[in-house]
Coordinates of C-alpha atoms in Angstrom, one line a residue:
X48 CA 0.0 0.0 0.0
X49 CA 1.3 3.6 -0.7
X50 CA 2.2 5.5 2.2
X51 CA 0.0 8.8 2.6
X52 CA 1.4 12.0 1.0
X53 CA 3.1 14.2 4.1
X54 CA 0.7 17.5 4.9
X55 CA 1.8 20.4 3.2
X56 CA 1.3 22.5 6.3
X57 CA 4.5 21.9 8.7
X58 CA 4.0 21.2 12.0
X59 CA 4.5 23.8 14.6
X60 CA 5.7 21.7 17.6
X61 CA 8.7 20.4 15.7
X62 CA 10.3 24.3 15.8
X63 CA 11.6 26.4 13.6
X64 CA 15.5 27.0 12.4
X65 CA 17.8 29.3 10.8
X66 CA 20.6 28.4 8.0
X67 CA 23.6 31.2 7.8
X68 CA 26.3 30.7 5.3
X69 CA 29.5 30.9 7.2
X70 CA 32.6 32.5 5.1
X71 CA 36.1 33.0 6.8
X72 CA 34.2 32.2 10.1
X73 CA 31.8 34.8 9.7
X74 CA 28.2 34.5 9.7
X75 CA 26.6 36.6 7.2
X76 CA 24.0 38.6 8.2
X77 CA 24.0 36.8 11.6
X78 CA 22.1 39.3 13.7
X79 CA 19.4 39.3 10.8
X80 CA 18.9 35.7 11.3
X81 CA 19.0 35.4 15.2
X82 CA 16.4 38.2 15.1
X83 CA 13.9 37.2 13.2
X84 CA 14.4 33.4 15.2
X85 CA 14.0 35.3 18.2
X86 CA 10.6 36.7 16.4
X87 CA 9.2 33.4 15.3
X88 CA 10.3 32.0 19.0
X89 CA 8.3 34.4 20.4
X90 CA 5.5 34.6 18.5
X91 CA 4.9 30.6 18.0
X92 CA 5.7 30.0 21.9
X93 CA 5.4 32.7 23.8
X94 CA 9.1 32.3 25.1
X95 CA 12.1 35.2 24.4
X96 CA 15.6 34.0 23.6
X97 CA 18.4 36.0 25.6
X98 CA 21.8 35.4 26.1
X99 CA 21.6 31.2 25.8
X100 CA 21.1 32.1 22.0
X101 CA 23.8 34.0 21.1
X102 CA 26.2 31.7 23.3
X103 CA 24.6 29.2 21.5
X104 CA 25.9 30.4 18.1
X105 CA 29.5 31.1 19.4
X106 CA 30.2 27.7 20.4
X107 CA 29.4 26.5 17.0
X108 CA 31.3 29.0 15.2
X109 CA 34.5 28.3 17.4
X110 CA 35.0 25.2 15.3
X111 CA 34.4 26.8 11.8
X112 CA 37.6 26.7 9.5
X113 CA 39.2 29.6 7.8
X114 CA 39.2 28.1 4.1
X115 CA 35.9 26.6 3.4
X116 CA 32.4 27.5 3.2
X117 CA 30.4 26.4 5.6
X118 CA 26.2 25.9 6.8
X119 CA 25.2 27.2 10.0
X120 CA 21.7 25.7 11.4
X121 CA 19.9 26.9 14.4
X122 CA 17.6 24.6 15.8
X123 CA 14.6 26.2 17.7
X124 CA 12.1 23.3 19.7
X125 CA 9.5 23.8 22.0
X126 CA 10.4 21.5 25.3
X127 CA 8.4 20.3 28.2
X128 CA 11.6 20.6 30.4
X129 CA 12.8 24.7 29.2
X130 CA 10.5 26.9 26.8
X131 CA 13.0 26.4 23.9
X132 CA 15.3 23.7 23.2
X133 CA 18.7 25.4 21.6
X134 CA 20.9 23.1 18.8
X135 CA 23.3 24.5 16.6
X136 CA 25.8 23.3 14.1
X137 CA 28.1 23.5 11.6
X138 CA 28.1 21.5 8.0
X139 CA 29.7 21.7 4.7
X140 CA 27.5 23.7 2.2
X141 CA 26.3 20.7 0.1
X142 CA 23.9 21.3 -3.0
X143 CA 24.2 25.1 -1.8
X144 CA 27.5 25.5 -3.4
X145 CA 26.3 25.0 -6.4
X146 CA 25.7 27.7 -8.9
X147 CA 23.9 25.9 -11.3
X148 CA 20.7 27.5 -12.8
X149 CA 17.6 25.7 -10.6
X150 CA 14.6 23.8 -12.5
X151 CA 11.1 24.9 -10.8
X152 CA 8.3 23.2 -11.0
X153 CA 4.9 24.6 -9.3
X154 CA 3.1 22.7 -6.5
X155 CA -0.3 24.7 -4.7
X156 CA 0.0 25.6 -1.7
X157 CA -3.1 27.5 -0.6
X158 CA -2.3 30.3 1.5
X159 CA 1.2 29.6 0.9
X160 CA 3.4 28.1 3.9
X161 CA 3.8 31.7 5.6
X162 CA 6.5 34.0 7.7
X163 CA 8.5 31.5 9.8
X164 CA 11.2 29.1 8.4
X165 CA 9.9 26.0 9.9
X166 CA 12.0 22.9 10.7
X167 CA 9.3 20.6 9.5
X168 CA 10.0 20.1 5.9
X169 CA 8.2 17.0 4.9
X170 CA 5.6 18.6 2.7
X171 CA 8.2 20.6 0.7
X172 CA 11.0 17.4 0.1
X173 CA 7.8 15.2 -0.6
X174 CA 6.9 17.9 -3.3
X175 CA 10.9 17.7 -4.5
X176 CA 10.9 14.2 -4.7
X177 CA 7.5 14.0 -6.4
X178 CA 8.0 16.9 -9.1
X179 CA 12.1 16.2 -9.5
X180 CA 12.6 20.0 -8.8
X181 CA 12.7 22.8 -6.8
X182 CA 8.8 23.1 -5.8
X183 CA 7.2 26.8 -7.0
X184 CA 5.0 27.4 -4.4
X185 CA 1.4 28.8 -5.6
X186 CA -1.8 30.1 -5.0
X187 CA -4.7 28.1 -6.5
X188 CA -5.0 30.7 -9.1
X189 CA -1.3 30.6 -9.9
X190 CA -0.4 33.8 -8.0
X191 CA 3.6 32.7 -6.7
X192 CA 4.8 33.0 -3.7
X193 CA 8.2 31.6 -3.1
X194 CA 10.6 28.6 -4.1
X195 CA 10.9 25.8 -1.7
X196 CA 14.1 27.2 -0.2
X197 CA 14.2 30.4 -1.4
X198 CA 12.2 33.4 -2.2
X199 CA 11.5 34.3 -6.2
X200 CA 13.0 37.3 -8.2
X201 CA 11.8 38.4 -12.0
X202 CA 13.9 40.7 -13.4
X203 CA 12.2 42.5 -16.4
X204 CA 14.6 44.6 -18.1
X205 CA 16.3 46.7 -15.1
X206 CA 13.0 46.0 -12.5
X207 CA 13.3 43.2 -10.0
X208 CA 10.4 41.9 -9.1
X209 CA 9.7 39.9 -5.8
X210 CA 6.1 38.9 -4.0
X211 CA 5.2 40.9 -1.1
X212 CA 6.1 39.9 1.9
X213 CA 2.5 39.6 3.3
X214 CA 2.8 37.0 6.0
X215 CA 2.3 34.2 3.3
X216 CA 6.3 33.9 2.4
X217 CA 9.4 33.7 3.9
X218 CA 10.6 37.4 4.8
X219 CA 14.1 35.8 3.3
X220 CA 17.1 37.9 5.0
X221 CA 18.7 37.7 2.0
X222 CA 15.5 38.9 -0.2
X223 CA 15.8 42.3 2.6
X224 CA 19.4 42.7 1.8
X225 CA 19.3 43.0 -2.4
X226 CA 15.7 44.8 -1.8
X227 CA 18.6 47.3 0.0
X228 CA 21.2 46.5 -2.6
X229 CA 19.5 46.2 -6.0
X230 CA 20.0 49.9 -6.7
X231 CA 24.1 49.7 -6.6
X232 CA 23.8 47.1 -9.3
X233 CA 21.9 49.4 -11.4
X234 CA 18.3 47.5 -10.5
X235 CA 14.9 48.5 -9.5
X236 CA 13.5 46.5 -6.7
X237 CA 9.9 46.1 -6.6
X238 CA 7.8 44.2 -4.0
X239 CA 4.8 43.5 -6.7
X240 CA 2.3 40.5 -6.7
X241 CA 3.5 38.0 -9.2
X242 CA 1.8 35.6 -11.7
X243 CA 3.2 32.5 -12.9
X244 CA 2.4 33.8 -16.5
X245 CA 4.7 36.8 -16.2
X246 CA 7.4 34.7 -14.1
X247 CA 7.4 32.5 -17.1
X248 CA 8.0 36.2 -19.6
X249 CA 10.1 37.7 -17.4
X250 CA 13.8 38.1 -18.9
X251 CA 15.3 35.9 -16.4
X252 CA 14.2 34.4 -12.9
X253 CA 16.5 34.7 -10.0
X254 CA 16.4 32.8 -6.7
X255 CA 17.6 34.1 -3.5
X256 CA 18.3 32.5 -0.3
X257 CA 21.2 32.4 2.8
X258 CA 23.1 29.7 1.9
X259 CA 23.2 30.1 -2.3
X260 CA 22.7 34.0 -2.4
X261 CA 21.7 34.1 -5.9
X262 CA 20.8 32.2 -8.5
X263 CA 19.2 31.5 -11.9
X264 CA 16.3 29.2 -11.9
X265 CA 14.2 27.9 -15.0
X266 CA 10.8 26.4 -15.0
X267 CA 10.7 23.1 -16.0
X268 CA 10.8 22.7 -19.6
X269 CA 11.9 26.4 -20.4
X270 CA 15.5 27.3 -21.6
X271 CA 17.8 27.6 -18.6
X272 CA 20.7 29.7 -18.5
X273 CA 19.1 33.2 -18.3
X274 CA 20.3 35.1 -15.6
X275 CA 23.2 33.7 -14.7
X276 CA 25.3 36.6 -15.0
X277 CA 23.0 38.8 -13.1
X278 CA 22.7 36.4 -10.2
X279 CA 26.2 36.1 -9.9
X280 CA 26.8 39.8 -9.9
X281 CA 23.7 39.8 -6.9
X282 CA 25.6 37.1 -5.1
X283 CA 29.5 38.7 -5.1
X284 CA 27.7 42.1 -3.9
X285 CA 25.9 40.3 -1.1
X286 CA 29.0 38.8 -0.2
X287 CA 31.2 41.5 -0.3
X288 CA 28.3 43.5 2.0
X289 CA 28.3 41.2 4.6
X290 CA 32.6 40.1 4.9

């Protein structure tokens, strides 16, 4: 017998997380990240994250190397014995070091999967597995939202185009940052509601995330490729911003 298809909604009680890519042993954007955990801590479970957070952090960065790349991922879990259980730790970047452009195929998500990064991730890698890409997530009337692990850019001539973030998305940390940015790199940022018929004629679509900064994605069966330049140029200027 088939096993059931995982819920597309997470679940709450299994927390919520962070993922900072860690260059030269520094965090990027760290205090970004910690604050909007300590905002999603807060507002899921009533409980405030002090000191114990930040200590948290520093122990795992002590063992960082200088030459690599690396993932940082802070666990958040509501507990029975303290209000939050605290993990971090450090890992090799993985299939986030690739700069590859990203096939997207769309999976409806009404509502979308809203503002907090949660740890529960079954729905999403069930999508993945079942769509053998990167799942689009939509509205039922093919309004997009965001990327599975990312949130979704179109760049129409100089304009950059992202969804609002209107408590249906991912506020990305990285998506705040080139909103900031875009300008410097002779861009137009633009916070616009987004169809999937003028994702699919914009000039290029661009991901955006922590760990891969930018990148070009495709929608399955479309020419990939576009944007590859542009995303690189987004991804050196967010690095150079936050080292």
């Amino acid at each position: 017998m088939t096993a059931p298809e995982p819920p597309a909604r997470p679940d709450p009680a299994a927390g919520v997380f962070e993922t900072v890519r860690v260059e030269r042993r520094a965090a990027l954007f760290l205090a970004d990240h910690l604050g909007r955990l300590r905002a999603s801590v807060r507002a899921l479970y009533g409980a405030e994250l002090a000191d114990e957070l930040d200590a948290c952090v520093a122990n795992a960065l002590g063992t960082a190397p200088d030459d690599a790349a690396r993932r940082l991922r802070v666990l958040a879990t509501p507990s029975a014995e303290a209000a939050v259980r605290l993990e971090a730790s450090l890992a090799p970047l993985g299939p986030a070091a690739e700069r590859t452009a990203v096939p997207l195929r769309t999976w409806t998500v009404p509502g979308g999967l809203g503002a907090h990064k949660w740890t529960d991730r079954r729905g999403i890698d069930a999508a993945a597995g079942r769509l053998d890409a990167t799942p689009l997530i939509v509205e039922p009337g093919a309004e997009v939202l965001e990327a599975g692990w990312g949130n979704v850019w179109a760049l129409e001539g100089t304009r950059l185009v992202t969804p609002p973030a209107d408590g249906r998305i991912l506020p990305g940390v990285t998506r705040a940052r080139l909103l900031g940015l875009a300008g410097e790199l002779g861009l137009e940022p633009a916070e616009e509601r987004l169809s999937l018929e003028r994702l699919a004629r914009a000039d290029a679509i661009l991901l955006t995330s922590s760990l891969r900064l930018a990148v070009p994605g495709h929608l399955a069966r479309a020419a990939d490729g576009k944007g590859a330049e542009v995303a690189a140029a987004i991804a050196a200027a967010l690095l150079e911003g936050a080292i």
